[in-house]
Tab-separated table of C-alpha atoms in Angstrom:
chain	number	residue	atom	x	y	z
A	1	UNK	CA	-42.588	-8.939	-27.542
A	2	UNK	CA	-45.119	-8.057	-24.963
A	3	UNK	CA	-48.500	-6.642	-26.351
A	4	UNK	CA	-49.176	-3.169	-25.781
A	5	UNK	CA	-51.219	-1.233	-22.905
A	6	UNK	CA	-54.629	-1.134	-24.285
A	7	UNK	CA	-57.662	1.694	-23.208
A	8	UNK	CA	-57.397	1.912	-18.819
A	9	UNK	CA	-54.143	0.009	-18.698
A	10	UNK	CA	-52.470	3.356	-20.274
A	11	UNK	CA	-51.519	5.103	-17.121
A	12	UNK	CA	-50.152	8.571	-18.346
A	13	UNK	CA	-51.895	11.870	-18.588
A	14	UNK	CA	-51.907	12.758	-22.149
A	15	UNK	CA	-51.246	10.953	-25.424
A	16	UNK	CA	-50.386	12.431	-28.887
A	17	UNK	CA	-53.483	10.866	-30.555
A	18	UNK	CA	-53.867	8.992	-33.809
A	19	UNK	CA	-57.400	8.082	-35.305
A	20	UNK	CA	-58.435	4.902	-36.809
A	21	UNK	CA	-57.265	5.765	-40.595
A	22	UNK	CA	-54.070	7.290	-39.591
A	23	UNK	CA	-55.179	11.285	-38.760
A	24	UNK	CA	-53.244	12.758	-36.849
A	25	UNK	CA	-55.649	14.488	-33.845
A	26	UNK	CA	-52.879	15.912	-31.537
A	27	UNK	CA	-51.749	15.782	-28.176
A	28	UNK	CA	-55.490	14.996	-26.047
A	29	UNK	CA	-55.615	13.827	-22.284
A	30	UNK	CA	-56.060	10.270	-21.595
A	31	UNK	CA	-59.247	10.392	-20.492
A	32	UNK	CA	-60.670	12.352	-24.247
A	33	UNK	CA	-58.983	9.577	-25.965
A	34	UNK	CA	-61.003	6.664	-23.858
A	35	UNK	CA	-63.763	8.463	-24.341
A	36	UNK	CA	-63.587	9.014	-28.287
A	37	UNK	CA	-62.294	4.962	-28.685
A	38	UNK	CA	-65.788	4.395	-26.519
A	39	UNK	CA	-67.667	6.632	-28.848
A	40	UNK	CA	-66.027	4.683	-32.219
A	41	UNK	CA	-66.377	1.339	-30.355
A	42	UNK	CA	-62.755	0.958	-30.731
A	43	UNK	CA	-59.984	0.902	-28.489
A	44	UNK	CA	-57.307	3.076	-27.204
A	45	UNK	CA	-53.766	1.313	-28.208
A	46	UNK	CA	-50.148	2.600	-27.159
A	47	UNK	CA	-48.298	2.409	-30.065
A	48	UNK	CA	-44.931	3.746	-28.820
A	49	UNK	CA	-44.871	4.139	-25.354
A	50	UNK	CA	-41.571	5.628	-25.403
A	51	UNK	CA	-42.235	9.204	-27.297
A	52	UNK	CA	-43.049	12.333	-25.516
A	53	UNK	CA	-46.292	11.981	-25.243
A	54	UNK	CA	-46.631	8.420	-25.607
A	55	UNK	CA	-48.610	7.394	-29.421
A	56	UNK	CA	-51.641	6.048	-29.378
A	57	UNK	CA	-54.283	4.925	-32.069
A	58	UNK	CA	-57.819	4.178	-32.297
A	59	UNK	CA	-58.364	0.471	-33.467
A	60	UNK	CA	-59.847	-1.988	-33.348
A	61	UNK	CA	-57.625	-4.521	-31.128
A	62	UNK	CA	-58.768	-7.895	-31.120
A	63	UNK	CA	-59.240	-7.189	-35.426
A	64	UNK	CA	-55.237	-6.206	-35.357
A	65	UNK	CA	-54.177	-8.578	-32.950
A	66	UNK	CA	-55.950	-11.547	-35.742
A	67	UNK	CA	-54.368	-10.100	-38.456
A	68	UNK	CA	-50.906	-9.657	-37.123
A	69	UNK	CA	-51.167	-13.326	-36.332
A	70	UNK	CA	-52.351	-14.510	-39.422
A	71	UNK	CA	-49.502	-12.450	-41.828
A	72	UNK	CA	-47.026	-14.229	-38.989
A	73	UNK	CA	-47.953	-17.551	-39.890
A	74	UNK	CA	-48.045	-16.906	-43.489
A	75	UNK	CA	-44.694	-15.751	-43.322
A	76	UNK	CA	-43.817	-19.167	-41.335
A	77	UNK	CA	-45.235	-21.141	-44.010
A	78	UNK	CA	-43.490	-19.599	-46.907
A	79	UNK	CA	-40.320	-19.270	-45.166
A	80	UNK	CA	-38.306	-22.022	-46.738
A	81	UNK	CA	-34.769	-22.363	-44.873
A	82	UNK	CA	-31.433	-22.649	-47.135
A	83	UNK	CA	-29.547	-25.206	-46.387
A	84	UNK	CA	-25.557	-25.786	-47.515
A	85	UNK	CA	-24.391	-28.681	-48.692
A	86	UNK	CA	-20.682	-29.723	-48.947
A	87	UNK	CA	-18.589	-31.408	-51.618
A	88	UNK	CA	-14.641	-32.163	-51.329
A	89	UNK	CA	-12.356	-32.356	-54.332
A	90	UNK	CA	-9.064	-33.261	-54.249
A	91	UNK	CA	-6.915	-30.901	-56.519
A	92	UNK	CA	-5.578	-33.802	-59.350
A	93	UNK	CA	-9.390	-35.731	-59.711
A	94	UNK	CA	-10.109	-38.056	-62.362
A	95	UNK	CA	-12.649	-37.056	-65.170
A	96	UNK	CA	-15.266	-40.090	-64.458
A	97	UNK	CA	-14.901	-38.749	-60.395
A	98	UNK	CA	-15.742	-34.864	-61.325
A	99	UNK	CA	-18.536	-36.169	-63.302
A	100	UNK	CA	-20.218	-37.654	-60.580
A	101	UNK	CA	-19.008	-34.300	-58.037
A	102	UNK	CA	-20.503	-31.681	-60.386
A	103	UNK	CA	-23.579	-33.870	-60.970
A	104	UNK	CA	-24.410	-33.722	-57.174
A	105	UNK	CA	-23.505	-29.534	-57.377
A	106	UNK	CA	-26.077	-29.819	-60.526
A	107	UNK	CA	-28.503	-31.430	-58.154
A	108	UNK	CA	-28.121	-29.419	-55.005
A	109	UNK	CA	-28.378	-26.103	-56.893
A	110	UNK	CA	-31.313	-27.186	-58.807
A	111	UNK	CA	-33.164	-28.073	-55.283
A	112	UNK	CA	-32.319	-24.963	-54.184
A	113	UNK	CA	-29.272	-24.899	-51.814
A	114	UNK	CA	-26.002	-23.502	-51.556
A	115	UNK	CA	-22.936	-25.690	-52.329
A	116	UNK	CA	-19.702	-25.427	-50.378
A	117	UNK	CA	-17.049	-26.797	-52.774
A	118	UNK	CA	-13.983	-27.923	-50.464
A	119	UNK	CA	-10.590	-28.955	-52.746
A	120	UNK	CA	-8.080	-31.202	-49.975
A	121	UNK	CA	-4.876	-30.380	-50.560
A	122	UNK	CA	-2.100	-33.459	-49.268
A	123	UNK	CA	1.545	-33.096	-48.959
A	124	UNK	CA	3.475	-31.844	-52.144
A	125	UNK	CA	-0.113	-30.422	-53.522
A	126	UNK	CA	-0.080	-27.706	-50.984
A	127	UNK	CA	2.729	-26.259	-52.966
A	128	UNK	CA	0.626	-25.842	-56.093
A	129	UNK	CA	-2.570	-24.166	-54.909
A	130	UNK	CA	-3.188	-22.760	-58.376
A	131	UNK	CA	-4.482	-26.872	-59.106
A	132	UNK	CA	-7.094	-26.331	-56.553
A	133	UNK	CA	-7.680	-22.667	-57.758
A	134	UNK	CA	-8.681	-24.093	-61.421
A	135	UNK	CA	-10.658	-26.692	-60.897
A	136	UNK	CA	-13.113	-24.451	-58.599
A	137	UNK	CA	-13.098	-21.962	-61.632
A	138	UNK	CA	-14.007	-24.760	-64.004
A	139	UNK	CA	-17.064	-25.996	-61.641
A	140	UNK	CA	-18.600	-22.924	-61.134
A	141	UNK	CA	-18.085	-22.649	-64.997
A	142	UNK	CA	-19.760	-25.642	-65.184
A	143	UNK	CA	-22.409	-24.883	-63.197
A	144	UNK	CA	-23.285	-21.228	-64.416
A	145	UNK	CA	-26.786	-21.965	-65.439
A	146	UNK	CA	-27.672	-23.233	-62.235
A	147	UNK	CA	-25.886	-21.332	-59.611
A	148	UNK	CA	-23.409	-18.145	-58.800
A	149	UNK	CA	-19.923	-17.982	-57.270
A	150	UNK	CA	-21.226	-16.556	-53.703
A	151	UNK	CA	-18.035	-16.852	-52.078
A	152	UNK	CA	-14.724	-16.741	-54.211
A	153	UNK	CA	-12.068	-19.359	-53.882
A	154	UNK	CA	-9.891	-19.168	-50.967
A	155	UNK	CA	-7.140	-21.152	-49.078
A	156	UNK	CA	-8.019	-22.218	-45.641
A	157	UNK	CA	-5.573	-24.162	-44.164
A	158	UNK	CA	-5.091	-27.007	-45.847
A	159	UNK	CA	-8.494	-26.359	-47.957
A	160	UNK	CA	-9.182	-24.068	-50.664
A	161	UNK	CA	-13.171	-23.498	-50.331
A	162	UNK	CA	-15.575	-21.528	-53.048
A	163	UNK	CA	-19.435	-21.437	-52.265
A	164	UNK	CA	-22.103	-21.894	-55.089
A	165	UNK	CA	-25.337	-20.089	-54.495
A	166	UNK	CA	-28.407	-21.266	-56.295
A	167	UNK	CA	-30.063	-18.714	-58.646
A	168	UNK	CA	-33.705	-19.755	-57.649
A	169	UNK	CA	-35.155	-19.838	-54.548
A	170	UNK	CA	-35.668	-23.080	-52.675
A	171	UNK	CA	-39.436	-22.436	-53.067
A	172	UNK	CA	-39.339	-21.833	-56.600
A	173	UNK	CA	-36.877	-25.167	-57.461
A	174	UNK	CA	-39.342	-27.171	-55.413
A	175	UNK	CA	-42.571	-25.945	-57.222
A	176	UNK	CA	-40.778	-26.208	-60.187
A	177	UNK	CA	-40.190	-30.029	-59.430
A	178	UNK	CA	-43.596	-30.827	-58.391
A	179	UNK	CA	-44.615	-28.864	-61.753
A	180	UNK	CA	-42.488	-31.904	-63.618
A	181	UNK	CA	-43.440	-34.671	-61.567
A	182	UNK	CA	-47.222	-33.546	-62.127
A	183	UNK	CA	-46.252	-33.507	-65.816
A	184	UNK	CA	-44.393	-36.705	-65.588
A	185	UNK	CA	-47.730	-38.413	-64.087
A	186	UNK	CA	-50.093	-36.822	-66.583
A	187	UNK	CA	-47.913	-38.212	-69.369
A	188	UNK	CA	-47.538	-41.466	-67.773
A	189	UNK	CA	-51.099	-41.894	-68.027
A	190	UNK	CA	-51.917	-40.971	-71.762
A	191	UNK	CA	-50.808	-44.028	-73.403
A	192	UNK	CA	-52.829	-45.901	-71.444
A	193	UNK	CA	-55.532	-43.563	-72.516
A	194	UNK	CA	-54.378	-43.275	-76.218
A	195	UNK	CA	-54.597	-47.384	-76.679
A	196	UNK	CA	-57.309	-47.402	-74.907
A	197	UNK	CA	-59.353	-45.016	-77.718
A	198	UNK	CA	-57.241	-46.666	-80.104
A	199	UNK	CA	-59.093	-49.910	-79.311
A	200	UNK	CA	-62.447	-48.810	-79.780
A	201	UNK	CA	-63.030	-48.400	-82.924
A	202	UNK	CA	-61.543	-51.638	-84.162
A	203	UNK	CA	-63.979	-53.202	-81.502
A	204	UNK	CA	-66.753	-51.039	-83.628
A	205	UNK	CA	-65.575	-52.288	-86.913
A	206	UNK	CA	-65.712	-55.901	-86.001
A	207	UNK	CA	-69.306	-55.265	-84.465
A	208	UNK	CA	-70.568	-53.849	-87.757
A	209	UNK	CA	-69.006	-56.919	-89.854
């Protein structure tokens, strides 16, 4: 977006004023409004140049124009993007296989992203689509704790696909696993610490022998 017309570059003859804590003052002609943003040491800003008279407020510019730009790049920085991960089944999977599908589901919804759960169907399983239909329920059964059926199951094609939302953020899983691994550290360390006090008063006792 362009920036607005600021103070001279506002070329119109009147402009339905607004002061610098949000009064209204009415419709004034240009030239009363430069004068009263002079008066303030403020500045005249069009803030919709499109009503009849054009709105304008008395601010201070270069204070709003900081500000704006600072909220933007906060909201940058916390912006944490979801991304969706994929996992294919096929309809008649072995136990020990399942394990290891639903334990990357388990980890991809605990990091925070969406899963899209893709069952293959091949020849003579196309017929039975209920197969692919139950083992999607049973996942996301599976998975409750961690994540929500976003998308039901549904046949596409040769595919049945379902798709697992997580049910915290991305920026919540993430500080919640650098709240473990900080945990993890600190008790990695207090052994070392605990043998280490542990030691000193047998090196005490033998001193006072």
């Amino acid at each position: 977006m362009s920036e607005p017309r600021i103070n001279d570059r506002i070329r119109v003859p009147e402009v339905r004023l607004v002061g610098p804590n949000g009064e209204q003052v009415g419709i004034v002609r240009v030239e009363d409004a430069l004068r009263l943003a002079a008066e303030a040491d403020l500045d005249l800003v069009e803030v919709a140049p499109m009503a009849k008279p054009p709105v304008a407020k008395l601010m201070d510019f270069g204070k709003y124009k900081y500000e704006a730009a600072m909220k933007a790049r906060e909201a940058r920085k916390n912006q944490v993007n979801t991304v969706i991960k994929e996992i294919k089944l096929r309809p008649k999977i072995d136990p020990h296989d399942y394990a290891t599908k639903k334990g990357h589901v388990v980890r991809f919804l605990g990091g925070g992203d969406k899963v899209k759960v893709t069952i293959m169907f091949r020849g003579r399983e196309q017929s039975r689509p209920e197969l692919g239909y139950r083992l999607l329920q049973k996942l996301a059964e599976d998975v409750v704790e961690l994540g929500t059926v976003e998308s039901a199951p549904k046949q596409d094609g040769r595919n049945m696909i379902m798709v697992l939302a997580p049910t915290k953020k991305k920026s919540e899983a993430r500080a919640e696993q650098r709240r473990k691994k900080d945990s993890a550290a600190a008790s990695a360390e207090a052994p070392a610490d605990a043998s280490t006090e542990a030691a000193a008063p047998a090196e005490e006792t033998v001193a006072a022998e």
